[in-house]
Structures are given as structure tokens and as C-alpha cells.
XYZ file of C-alpha atoms in Angstrom:
657
model
C -151.575 -130.457 63.311
C -149.552 -132.323 60.764
C -150.588 -129.959 58.088
C -149.586 -127.018 60.274
C -146.111 -128.595 60.768
C -145.716 -129.162 57.004
C -146.477 -125.501 56.241
C -143.906 -124.314 58.914
C -141.198 -126.653 57.409
C -142.013 -125.211 53.837
C -141.712 -121.744 55.154
C -138.390 -122.599 56.758
C -137.109 -124.038 53.513
C -138.087 -120.972 51.659
C -136.649 -118.540 54.223
C -133.429 -120.400 55.193
C -132.401 -122.957 52.573
C -133.248 -120.788 49.483
C -131.026 -117.894 50.332
C -128.175 -120.236 51.147
C -128.711 -121.962 47.647
C -128.904 -118.516 45.962
C -125.742 -117.206 47.799
C -123.830 -120.303 46.959
C -124.827 -119.932 43.248
C -123.682 -116.322 43.273
C -120.264 -117.470 44.729
C -119.843 -119.865 41.898
C -120.132 -117.032 39.327
C -117.409 -114.919 41.231
C -114.017 -114.352 39.795
C -111.398 -117.095 40.411
C -108.757 -116.553 43.088
C -106.162 -116.061 40.218
C -107.341 -112.337 39.838
C -106.324 -111.354 43.309
C -103.096 -109.845 41.756
C -105.223 -107.348 39.657
C -106.919 -106.163 42.987
C -103.724 -105.575 44.718
C -102.375 -103.661 41.775
C -105.378 -101.574 41.386
C -105.319 -100.643 45.053
C -101.608 -99.857 44.915
C -102.053 -97.867 41.626
C -104.766 -95.780 43.385
C -102.240 -94.997 46.221
C -99.640 -94.175 43.798
C -101.936 -91.945 41.562
C -103.049 -90.097 44.592
C -99.475 -89.348 45.695
C -98.528 -88.529 42.009
C -101.194 -86.026 41.725
C -101.131 -84.484 45.157
C -98.556 -81.948 44.204
C -100.630 -80.706 41.346
C -103.511 -79.827 43.731
C -105.829 -82.169 41.796
C -106.816 -83.937 45.083
C -108.654 -82.543 48.095
C -106.579 -80.474 50.450
C -106.031 -83.145 52.997
C -104.371 -85.418 50.353
C -101.858 -82.786 49.394
C -99.517 -83.470 52.320
C -100.205 -87.269 53.059
C -102.129 -89.723 50.961
C -105.340 -90.964 52.500
C -106.475 -94.615 51.797
C -109.864 -94.893 50.344
C -112.367 -96.437 52.705
C -114.588 -97.884 49.977
C -113.374 -98.836 46.502
C -115.985 -99.895 44.035
C -115.124 -101.054 40.523
C -117.716 -101.275 37.563
C -118.243 -104.574 35.624
C -116.793 -102.899 32.538
C -113.545 -102.139 34.312
C -113.191 -105.614 35.638
C -113.764 -107.015 32.035
C -111.303 -104.718 30.312
C -108.764 -105.412 33.000
C -108.845 -109.132 32.346
C -108.131 -108.442 28.514
C -104.932 -106.305 29.286
C -101.399 -107.847 29.515
C -100.152 -108.072 32.959
C -97.557 -105.222 32.481
C -100.183 -102.761 31.313
C -102.722 -103.302 34.154
C -100.987 -100.819 36.394
C -100.869 -98.174 33.796
C -104.525 -98.803 32.898
C -105.604 -98.463 36.541
C -103.702 -95.209 36.851
C -105.213 -93.661 33.785
C -108.763 -94.581 35.013
C -108.136 -93.455 38.647
C -110.827 -90.850 38.276
C -113.391 -93.246 36.847
C -113.520 -95.043 40.164
C -116.086 -94.327 42.671
C -114.467 -93.240 45.926
C -116.182 -92.729 49.153
C -114.154 -91.136 51.874
C -114.893 -90.589 55.481
C -113.909 -88.008 58.013
C -110.957 -88.209 60.199
C -113.214 -89.343 63.076
C -114.520 -92.080 60.968
C -111.020 -93.215 60.000
C -110.031 -93.410 63.713
C -112.853 -95.747 64.370
C -112.146 -98.162 61.411
C -109.196 -100.145 60.460
C -107.035 -99.145 57.467
C -108.688 -100.939 54.434
C -105.476 -101.437 52.527
C -103.946 -102.942 55.491
C -106.814 -105.227 56.078
C -106.652 -106.393 52.337
C -102.886 -107.126 52.695
C -103.418 -108.914 56.027
C -106.252 -110.966 54.301
C -103.624 -112.022 51.584
C -101.285 -113.248 54.292
C -103.938 -115.046 56.202
C -105.107 -116.498 52.847
C -101.546 -117.777 52.167
C -101.518 -119.208 55.693
C -104.916 -120.952 55.196
C -103.904 -122.410 51.927
C -101.012 -124.051 53.620
C -103.214 -125.525 56.424
C -106.111 -126.366 54.165
C -108.539 -123.702 55.547
C -109.977 -120.612 54.203
C -110.550 -117.393 56.154
C -113.991 -115.592 55.417
C -113.296 -112.010 54.266
C -116.578 -110.525 55.063
C -115.331 -109.461 58.381
C -112.302 -107.863 56.946
C -114.200 -104.989 55.246
C -117.480 -103.727 56.619
C -118.984 -102.858 53.366
C -121.811 -103.823 51.104
C -122.146 -107.080 49.170
C -119.847 -106.252 46.261
C -117.086 -105.216 48.713
C -117.637 -108.464 50.604
C -117.114 -110.603 47.302
C -113.983 -108.784 46.532
C -112.438 -109.446 49.752
C -113.386 -113.163 49.657
C -111.642 -113.465 46.399
C -108.570 -111.800 47.709
C -108.448 -113.930 50.802
C -108.463 -117.111 48.717
C -105.143 -116.076 46.879
C -102.056 -118.075 47.712
C -99.156 -116.429 45.790
C -98.693 -112.729 46.477
C -95.677 -111.812 48.679
C -95.922 -108.701 51.041
C -92.539 -107.519 49.969
C -93.677 -106.493 46.609
C -96.137 -103.937 48.181
C -93.291 -102.403 50.282
C -91.098 -102.134 47.041
C -93.863 -100.330 45.249
C -94.455 -97.960 48.119
C -90.619 -97.197 48.352
C -90.563 -96.675 44.511
C -93.646 -94.435 44.705
C -92.161 -92.337 47.543
C -88.731 -91.945 45.637
C -90.506 -90.873 42.452
C -92.553 -88.231 44.245
C -89.432 -86.850 45.918
C -87.633 -86.879 42.536
C -90.468 -85.087 40.812
C -90.647 -82.418 43.685
C -86.835 -81.830 43.379
C -87.128 -81.457 39.574
C -89.923 -78.968 39.936
C -87.958 -77.002 42.574
C -84.883 -76.976 40.248
C -87.115 -75.886 37.250
C -88.505 -73.095 39.212
C -85.033 -71.880 40.268
C -83.993 -71.880 36.619
C -87.104 -69.871 35.597
C -86.288 -67.341 38.244
C -82.735 -66.982 36.996
C -83.928 -66.549 33.321
C -83.013 -62.990 32.139
C -86.097 -60.873 31.458
C -84.738 -60.091 27.747
C -83.715 -63.733 27.001
C -86.062 -63.996 23.960
C -85.305 -60.395 22.774
C -81.557 -61.341 22.581
C -82.278 -64.675 20.917
C -84.336 -62.758 18.137
C -81.535 -60.353 17.642
C -79.090 -63.297 17.297
C -81.391 -64.848 14.734
C -81.439 -61.677 12.706
C -77.617 -61.456 12.653
C -77.427 -65.143 11.604
C -80.059 -64.528 8.905
C -78.078 -61.436 7.500
C -74.797 -63.614 7.482
C -76.556 -66.270 5.449
C -78.016 -63.819 2.991
C -74.592 -62.443 2.311
C -73.111 -65.886 1.445
C -72.773 -66.919 -2.386
C -74.204 -70.334 -1.605
C -77.431 -69.050 -0.280
C -77.581 -66.204 -2.785
C -77.590 -68.899 -5.616
C -80.755 -70.467 -3.988
C -83.583 -68.085 -4.906
C -86.252 -69.999 -2.827
C -84.088 -69.933 0.379
C -83.095 -66.275 -0.246
C -86.797 -65.259 -0.547
C -87.663 -67.330 2.619
C -84.720 -65.860 4.718
C -85.845 -62.238 3.571
C -89.418 -63.014 4.606
C -88.377 -64.370 7.952
C -86.184 -61.298 8.520
C -89.022 -58.963 7.726
C -91.369 -60.920 10.100
C -88.891 -61.163 13.029
C -87.913 -57.511 12.706
C -91.651 -56.430 12.954
C -92.011 -58.810 15.824
C -89.031 -57.339 17.607
C -89.961 -53.687 16.989
C -88.784 -51.498 19.965
C -89.049 -54.299 22.456
C -86.416 -54.232 25.315
C -87.944 -57.027 27.434
C -89.623 -60.317 26.702
C -92.905 -58.837 28.106
C -92.869 -56.208 25.275
C -92.890 -58.841 22.505
C -96.388 -59.634 20.841
C -97.911 -63.103 21.409
C -96.879 -64.509 18.092
C -93.200 -64.057 19.041
C -92.546 -67.646 19.764
C -94.162 -68.765 16.590
C -92.026 -66.351 14.489
C -88.926 -67.519 16.340
C -89.674 -71.144 15.532
C -90.289 -70.401 11.899
C -87.072 -68.379 11.720
C -85.117 -71.252 13.351
C -86.400 -73.707 10.903
C -85.350 -71.475 7.951
C -81.850 -70.869 9.509
C -81.526 -74.609 9.821
C -82.075 -74.801 6.025
C -79.429 -72.081 5.518
C -77.034 -73.936 7.690
C -77.533 -77.094 5.586
C -77.094 -75.153 2.369
C -73.542 -73.902 3.237
C -70.856 -75.904 4.996
C -67.920 -73.271 4.606
C -67.321 -72.205 8.161
C -64.446 -69.958 7.184
C -66.698 -67.901 4.903
C -69.137 -67.398 7.735
C -66.437 -66.366 10.140
C -65.027 -63.902 7.700
C -68.364 -62.418 7.104
C -69.069 -62.111 10.865
C -65.683 -60.260 11.439
C -66.445 -57.816 8.577
C -69.856 -57.096 10.098
C -68.241 -56.669 13.511
C -65.735 -54.151 12.135
C -68.288 -52.227 10.082
C -70.514 -52.020 13.255
C -67.742 -50.681 15.294
C -66.882 -48.049 12.694
C -70.519 -46.939 12.500
C -70.496 -46.817 16.294
C -67.439 -44.693 16.414
C -68.841 -42.195 13.835
C -72.188 -41.965 15.519
C -70.543 -41.334 18.891
C -68.614 -38.455 17.437
C -71.732 -36.982 15.739
C -73.701 -37.314 19.160
C -70.731 -35.586 21.000
C -70.549 -32.782 18.323
C -74.463 -32.302 18.278
C -74.600 -32.257 22.179
C -71.942 -29.680 22.449
C -73.639 -27.530 19.740
C -76.953 -27.798 21.692
C -75.165 -26.847 24.931
C -73.569 -23.770 23.273
C -77.013 -22.544 21.976
C -80.010 -21.077 23.843
C -83.650 -21.778 23.067
C -85.551 -19.282 21.128
C -87.517 -18.096 24.187
C -84.479 -17.371 26.038
C -83.216 -15.037 23.284
C -86.587 -13.312 23.281
C -86.861 -12.727 26.988
C -83.774 -10.290 27.314
C -85.055 -8.401 24.170
C -88.546 -8.057 25.660
C -87.161 -6.973 28.982
C -84.582 -4.491 27.606
C -87.382 -2.769 25.655
C -89.339 -2.422 28.939
C -86.399 -1.192 30.939
C -85.587 1.646 28.552
C -89.179 2.674 28.391
C -89.391 2.792 32.269
C -88.980 6.079 34.078
C -85.417 6.451 35.382
C -86.816 7.146 38.901
C -88.097 3.478 39.007
C -84.800 1.878 37.740
C -83.146 1.740 41.282
C -83.312 -1.180 43.687
C -84.215 -0.629 47.243
C -81.988 -1.514 50.351
C -78.740 -0.377 48.561
C -77.219 0.401 51.948
C -76.888 -3.347 52.526
C -74.425 -3.857 49.687
C -71.245 -3.331 51.664
C -72.407 -4.530 55.105
C -70.085 -7.290 56.298
C -72.474 -8.525 58.878
C -74.951 -9.685 56.052
C -74.821 -12.780 54.051
C -73.580 -11.945 50.524
C -73.816 -14.073 47.380
C -71.942 -13.575 44.083
C -73.669 -14.797 40.799
C -71.935 -14.005 37.476
C -74.166 -14.885 34.497
C -75.830 -13.708 31.137
C -78.740 -16.099 31.565
C -81.699 -14.273 33.103
C -84.021 -17.059 33.790
C -81.207 -19.295 35.384
C -80.113 -16.419 37.583
C -83.676 -15.848 38.623
C -83.914 -19.525 39.681
C -80.825 -19.324 41.876
C -82.163 -16.297 43.692
C -85.733 -17.499 44.049
C -84.702 -20.905 45.365
C -82.264 -19.253 47.959
C -84.787 -16.784 49.222
C -87.534 -19.424 49.343
C -85.406 -21.549 51.671
C -83.960 -18.959 53.879
C -85.487 -17.967 57.390
C -84.798 -14.201 57.096
C -84.549 -13.054 53.514
C -83.805 -9.475 54.684
C -80.177 -10.490 55.646
C -79.284 -11.776 52.354
C -77.705 -9.682 49.541
C -77.252 -10.921 45.956
C -74.590 -9.464 43.870
C -75.220 -10.129 40.177
C -72.697 -9.373 37.552
C -73.649 -9.699 33.832
C -72.469 -8.457 30.465
C -73.444 -5.306 28.525
C -75.953 -7.048 26.339
C -78.096 -8.406 29.338
C -77.547 -5.749 31.805
C -80.797 -3.876 31.270
C -82.762 -6.987 30.926
C -81.375 -8.505 34.175
C -82.197 -5.231 36.103
C -85.698 -5.096 34.640
C -86.433 -8.659 35.683
C -85.589 -8.172 39.364
C -87.314 -4.822 39.319
C -90.552 -6.356 38.220
C -90.000 -9.652 40.250
C -88.086 -8.522 43.600
C -87.132 -11.468 45.746
C -89.023 -10.506 48.732
C -86.924 -8.459 51.392
C -83.662 -9.651 50.066
C -81.288 -7.087 48.561
C -80.379 -7.094 44.832
C -77.434 -5.550 42.946
C -76.954 -5.907 39.240
C -73.549 -4.772 37.772
C -72.280 -4.557 34.288
C -68.681 -6.078 33.803
C -67.872 -3.274 31.401
C -67.962 -0.956 34.374
C -64.948 -2.790 35.907
C -62.285 -0.545 34.357
C -59.456 -2.090 36.385
C -60.268 -5.495 34.638
C -58.236 -5.108 31.383
C -55.669 -6.967 29.177
C -52.848 -5.309 30.914
C -53.864 -6.511 34.402
C -55.506 -9.865 33.470
C -53.475 -12.424 31.589
C -56.719 -14.356 30.754
C -58.226 -11.332 29.084
C -54.952 -10.955 26.890
C -55.087 -14.602 25.904
C -58.806 -14.520 25.002
C -57.934 -11.699 22.480
C -55.063 -13.362 20.974
C -54.983 -14.599 17.406
C -54.141 -18.150 18.421
C -57.244 -18.226 20.532
C -59.360 -16.750 17.879
C -58.071 -19.402 15.420
C -58.724 -22.149 17.981
C -62.322 -21.298 18.229
C -63.262 -20.073 14.805
C -60.998 -21.819 12.274
C -63.104 -24.853 10.882
C -60.118 -26.834 9.699
C -58.797 -26.980 13.209
C -61.848 -28.414 14.848
C -60.605 -31.937 14.624
C -57.176 -31.082 16.229
C -58.765 -31.484 19.649
C -60.912 -34.544 20.371
C -62.410 -32.960 23.616
C -64.944 -30.571 22.025
C -66.345 -29.431 25.415
C -63.199 -27.112 25.641
C -64.468 -25.192 22.481
C -67.517 -23.937 24.326
C -67.602 -20.225 23.831
C -68.474 -19.616 27.563
C -64.669 -20.054 28.001
C -64.297 -16.940 25.877
C -66.447 -14.928 28.326
C -64.520 -13.072 31.046
C -67.791 -13.614 33.151
C -66.445 -17.237 33.504
C -63.057 -16.023 34.897
C -64.554 -13.269 37.159
C -64.493 -15.745 40.256
C -60.722 -15.074 40.463
C -61.265 -11.450 41.139
C -63.778 -11.499 44.052
C -61.677 -9.121 46.474
C -61.480 -6.547 43.628
C -65.157 -6.738 43.053
C -66.077 -6.744 46.729
C -63.264 -4.868 48.408
C -65.266 -4.093 51.751
C -66.547 -7.710 52.270
C -64.957 -10.444 54.362
C -66.750 -13.496 53.106
C -68.673 -14.305 49.805
C -70.677 -17.345 48.889
C -70.059 -17.973 45.162
C -72.946 -19.692 43.341
C -73.061 -20.815 39.622
C -76.152 -20.158 37.665
C -76.978 -23.843 36.955
C -77.661 -24.652 40.593
C -80.901 -24.878 42.714
C -80.890 -24.070 46.375
C -82.958 -26.470 48.529
C -82.120 -25.567 52.045
C -81.046 -22.525 54.125
C -77.428 -21.657 53.465
C -76.851 -19.246 56.325
C -74.781 -21.729 58.387
C -72.057 -21.679 55.679
C -71.016 -18.176 56.908
C -70.252 -19.666 60.425
C -67.956 -22.424 59.223
C -64.399 -22.185 60.298
C -62.148 -22.636 57.058
C -59.169 -23.129 59.356
C -57.013 -20.575 57.547
C -57.998 -21.770 54.055
C -59.272 -19.433 51.361
C -61.767 -21.762 49.737
C -64.552 -24.025 51.308
C -65.788 -26.470 48.706
C -67.222 -30.061 48.532
C -64.624 -32.609 47.445
C -65.557 -34.720 44.302
C -62.905 -37.667 44.382
C -65.536 -40.239 44.945
C -64.544 -41.347 41.294
C -61.137 -41.535 39.727
C -61.773 -39.065 36.883
C -62.413 -36.288 39.548
C -58.819 -36.204 40.560
C -56.083 -33.812 39.538
C -54.657 -35.978 36.850
C -57.966 -35.605 34.905
C -57.604 -31.844 34.577
C -53.940 -31.178 34.585
C -51.088 -32.440 32.139
C -48.784 -34.330 34.354
C -46.566 -35.075 31.524
C -45.441 -31.511 31.911
C -42.643 -31.413 34.509
C -43.885 -28.278 35.852
C -47.219 -29.689 36.779
C -45.662 -33.088 37.880
C -43.168 -31.257 40.235
C -45.723 -29.188 42.099
C -48.816 -31.305 42.321
C -50.186 -34.857 43.310
C -51.971 -36.467 40.291
C -54.117 -38.469 42.959
C -55.062 -35.440 44.936
C -58.871 -34.964 45.471
C -60.552 -32.493 43.189
C -63.396 -30.189 44.492
C -66.375 -28.632 42.823
C -66.956 -24.994 41.702
C -70.673 -24.122 41.867
C -71.100 -23.478 45.624
C -67.987 -22.058 47.306
C -67.343 -20.151 50.458
C -64.433 -17.668 49.865
C -62.599 -16.084 52.822
C -61.764 -12.682 51.117
C -59.618 -11.363 54.014
C -57.476 -14.601 53.812
C -57.443 -14.235 49.973
C -55.928 -10.838 50.317
C -53.378 -11.940 53.001
C -52.268 -14.846 50.814
C -52.336 -12.824 47.612
C -54.299 -15.545 45.773
C -54.995 -13.420 42.711
C -51.282 -13.021 41.924
C -51.016 -16.886 42.209
C -53.609 -17.217 39.553
C -52.054 -14.650 37.250
C -48.662 -16.551 37.555
C -50.021 -19.830 36.506
C -52.196 -18.226 33.820
C -49.131 -16.722 32.153
C -47.342 -20.133 32.373
C -50.218 -21.695 30.401
C -50.253 -19.233 27.429
C -49.845 -22.109 24.952
C -52.318 -24.363 26.809
C -49.704 -27.009 27.682
C -50.566 -27.138 31.421
C -54.281 -27.403 31.016
C -57.128 -26.827 28.587
C -59.369 -23.806 28.735
C -61.786 -23.686 31.683
C -61.927 -22.362 35.279
C -61.599 -25.612 37.370
C -57.998 -26.464 36.338
C -56.651 -23.080 37.249
C -58.867 -23.051 40.308
C -57.451 -26.406 41.553
C -53.854 -24.977 40.976
C -54.587 -21.526 42.511
C -56.333 -23.053 45.624
C -53.986 -26.140 46.039
C -53.517 -26.688 49.683
C -55.882 -23.805 50.388
C -59.339 -25.418 50.221
C -61.290 -26.666 53.095
C -63.511 -29.674 52.428
C -67.168 -29.016 53.208
C -69.558 -31.753 54.180
C -70.925 -33.542 51.042
C -74.614 -32.677 51.996
C -74.009 -29.095 51.069
C -73.518 -29.740 47.336
C -74.419 -32.459 44.928
C -73.260 -32.628 41.353
C -74.022 -34.413 38.190
C -77.656 -33.492 37.394
C -76.531 -32.254 33.885
C -74.830 -35.275 32.773
C -75.444 -38.382 35.095
C -78.974 -39.879 35.037
C -77.929 -42.197 37.858
C -77.456 -39.670 40.620
C -79.068 -41.107 43.794
C -82.466 -39.716 44.372
C -82.063 -39.804 48.147
C -78.741 -37.815 47.948
C -80.540 -35.152 45.873
C -83.343 -34.769 48.325
C -80.919 -34.375 51.248
C -78.532 -31.937 49.561
C -78.681 -28.114 50.144
C -77.551 -27.315 46.674
C -78.126 -29.477 43.342
C -75.879 -28.555 40.552
C -76.699 -29.168 36.819
C -73.086 -29.174 35.797
C -72.620 -30.777 32.309
C -74.244 -30.128 28.931
C -77.767 -31.188 29.846
C -78.934 -27.928 31.535
C -82.407 -27.822 32.838
C -83.423 -24.956 30.528
C -82.504 -27.020 27.474
C -84.595 -29.759 25.762
C -81.748 -32.196 26.168
C -81.976 -31.986 29.988
C -82.527 -35.190 32.026
C -86.272 -35.299 32.471
C -86.508 -36.735 35.914
C -84.191 -34.000 37.363
C -85.844 -30.968 35.621
C -88.585 -30.600 38.223
C -86.124 -29.349 40.956
C -85.404 -26.333 38.709
C -88.980 -25.800 37.231
C -90.356 -25.554 40.656
C -88.832 -22.016 41.012
C -89.977 -20.801 37.462
C -93.300 -19.126 37.126
C -94.351 -20.074 33.626
C -97.548 -18.047 33.850
C -95.436 -14.707 34.008
C -96.436 -12.441 31.381
C -92.879 -12.200 29.900
C -92.402 -15.911 29.790
C -95.885 -16.468 28.078
C -94.934 -13.687 25.559
C -91.721 -15.373 24.642
C -93.384 -18.856 24.589
C -91.273 -20.335 27.274
C -92.739 -23.447 28.550
C -91.848 -26.171 31.130
């Protein structure tokens, strides 16, 4: 019995006393309470690091809006050893740098709801430890954190601490929050600045560098330094290749920044090599003056070449009338007549007047008008051309009749009533002064506005619009169309518009200041200043409704003749038909709705696309006609839609879109 009792006591000693001894021994090897500060700093550093990196999306999604406290924090032996070797001021930094070396075990939201905040428990343990020290008692930290053995030992060591105030934690939390807010605002401001950065900022910087480099290369101080001169020239060559044809920063190659930095370093050497600011300023002024002079010369050359191009016709458009004329004269005379000639003088039909020597352009006007009308049989086109193009014009419309519409082609030479004794403009066009004005080379520079030297002003076809009642004596209304327009909608409703006693119905063009009367007439002349308002709104030729009955009643042709006689020396206006038109129809023009007629497709690339689509007539006024290579590409399609480039005559003359 005694033996059994001894065995039981031995087992009790082994199972109860031995663990207590071993546990006490392990406590003796644990870190001293003085290291509690390290743990607090590490926990705080983790919280700070989580908040600091949350905006970079380096943490899980739930930590990007609110920092979650770690439920379990385990440190390795190596980390603890290294921390003891660091100065106090570097411990927080070290802990932040190794935040990802720690092993973190997180729980779900449901688990967090069941458990106490571990950081709060740690800090509560510190406070209890402080109170315990004051009363001579220690609080067991095993109940503070329900974790494994290592966590328990850490909690015990912290609870034994006596000198860490709670206010330091609050200060750290406040500083952390303010730093996060400050970084957020800085990031927001940086993003705003990036949004405001121009898309060509680097391109402009490169151009500035090139100018600066050229200035340095021209200075005597730099020229005397061969090494710096070679380096500058090399950089200029590199940067010029980098810039190339770039307009935006996105057009630059990848090595652009590297080349810019290299250029900047070389420019700094040039800046150090010279200290004479006055020389640099003088050189820059000289370069600026030279650039302005070159720009002025290039502008004059561009204007001259543009005007020259506008005066000429492509080779294909010269070939076309020759080919058509040959075919017309080879045709049997019985086939040279147009059908429906009984409609030519019917005042109940819709009559159009087109005066042109351009066959293809006239064809586009007729084709586009017929294509957009509801009943082509009620539309009559009166085409007047010169003697050279008469046969070709007739041949074109004989081969390409515009549906059921009626066509008439007339030769201006057949208007025997139109002579120099009747028309002042014909007399003036044949005068020696006019011939000198156009053909004397030494007089070219006397008039800066070269557009007035266009030979079209020498053609009586351009002035024929002032003789509509004489051409169509039995008609009451005529719609005048220029040959550089395209019709996009049915124009039938124009004949039903009440002009309210006016002779001319036109779209006004005073949306911009240069379309007012003072742009076209010489208001320094007392005759002009006395009779007209310089700010009066101009209007457009190109699509005009003319009431011929009212024209005759008000004797408009005679008004035109009187003013044309007064302008024999071109002192009232330069050549052209719009200035005398503004004068002749002064206070006799009815403004049409702007949707009927839009201008500018021959000179203004910024015409609104929506306005073009909604307009009944688009007008290519200006030098960039749609049949020329200098036309505005994006507007050309409205014209080419009505040209059949597969036509045998166009293919033979090599006329391409």
C-alpha cells in the first residue's frame, strides 16, 4: 500500500511540479520589462504602415478605407535581436521597413466582432501594469490575448512595464492621420497639375532648347571653345532628330527625355562659358527680326502661289472640253438639240441661271440640284458659257441628260445687245489701263491684294448676273447659282418666299466683322461714305432669288450702270461683282434663313460640320475649289459625290477624285 502511495506521489511530482518548474525557468529567460517600449512602437508602426500604404493599394481591399488591427502579431527571434541593437530613434523606422517581414494572421469581420481589439487590450494591459506597479501587484497578461504561448509571453512582458504613458499613443495616431491626409491632398494636387499639363509641353521645351543652343553657338565666347562648340552641335543634331515632325508629346520617341537632359547639361556649360547677357539679348533680337522677315516673305510667296493655283485649271479639265468639242462636231446635227425646249419660257416652272466656263463644276451643280428635287420635270436650267466651251458644254449634257429636267446652253457671244456701248464694265475691261493692271509685270506689287488680279474678273460671264432681265425677258423669278456650289436639299420652296418688294433674296454674312460693307467699299471716298453704312451687313452671291418683275420696275440695271461709271478708276471698290452688288441692291435685299446657304468651304477649314449637313446649299467660295489639289480635303466629298469618275470622258482625260 505504501509502495502504491509513493508511486502516485512520484507521478504527481512529475506531472504537476515539473511543468511548473520548467515554466518558471522559461519565464526567467524572457525579455526584461524594459523592452515593453519596443513592442508598443512595433504595434504602432504596423498600424502607421498599414495606413501609409493603404492608398497605394498594397493592402487587402478592406484596409484601403479603414486600417484593421492585426489579431495576431508574431515576431521572429532575429527581429527581436536586431531591434535591441538599434538606437531608440531608429526602431520605429526599422519596424516600418520590415512590416512585410512580419507574419500577420487576420480574421473575418465576424471573428473581430467576437474578440476584443488586441491593440486596445495591449494598451489596457500597460495601464493595468502601471497601476499594479504602484500597488505592488502584477496582472497576468495571459487573459489579455487569447493566443499561443509566444503571444502570451509578449503580453506578460508588456503588462510588467511601468513607464509608458497612454497619451503618446494618441499623439502618434493623430500624427499618422494628419500625414495620411496631407499625402492624400498632395497626390490630389499632383493629379490636378498633371491634368493641366499641355499635351505639347515637352515639344515646346525642346524647341526652346534648340533656340538657346543656336544663340550660344553664335556667341564669340563659345566659338572660341572648340570642345563646347562640337558638343553643342552634336546636341542640336540629336535633339533635332528627336523632335522631327512631332506636334504633341505623344509623337516624341522614347529617348526624348534622355536627349533633353543631355541638352540641358550642355546648355548649362554654355551658360557658364559666357556671362555677357547683353550679347545674348542682342543676338535674340536679331534672330527674332530675321524670323519675322522670313515669315513675311514666305507669306507673300504663299499668297502668290495660292492665287496662281486658283487661276489655273488642272490638265484634265483642259482635256475635257477639247475631247467633248471634238465629239460634238462629229455628231449629226439632228442629235445636237435638247428636249423639252418648250419649257424655257414657262414662268410657272422653276428656273435656274448658271454662268460658267467650267464644264465639270456646272455638271455638279445641275446633278446635285436634280438629285435632291422631288419633281425634276418642273426644273429648268439656263446655262450661259463662252464661245470656247459652248460646244463642249452642250455635248456634256447631251450625253449626260439630267433626268427629266430641261437644259438650255447659250453662247454669250450670241447676246448682241451686250456690247461696250451698252455695258460700262465691258468698256472698262477693254481699256488700256485695265490691260496694264493685269498684264504689266512691273505693276504687280502696286496692289497688295492679289485676289483682285484673278482673270475671272476680266470675263464678262462674271458680270452677266447684272443683266438677268435682258437674258430672260419672259420670266418673273430666277434662282441664280454659282458654279462652285453643291445643292443638298430641294430648293423648290425658294420660289414661294415673299421678298416683300425687294429684288434680291440672299443669306446675310455679317456674322464676322469683315463681311460688312466697309470690307468691300472705300469709305474714305465721300461718295461712298455719304450713301452707305460701313457697318451694314453684307450678303452672299452664290444662291440668290431674283424677282425680275421688281427688277424691271425699279430699273436696277441702270443703277448698276451708274455706279460702274463712277468707278472707272477703281476708287470706289476694287474689281469683282460683290461690291457693285452690295451697292446696286442696297436696301433692296431680303435676308433668307441661314440654313439655305453656307459659305467658306473654299477657304475656311473650321466651318461647322453640323451647319454643313443642315444647309441646303454649300458654297466653295475662296481659292480652294473642290476640283483643285489645294482644296480642303474634308470638304471635298460633298462635291465628289456628284461626279462619276468612271465616265468615259473623265477616264480618258485622267480626271481622278
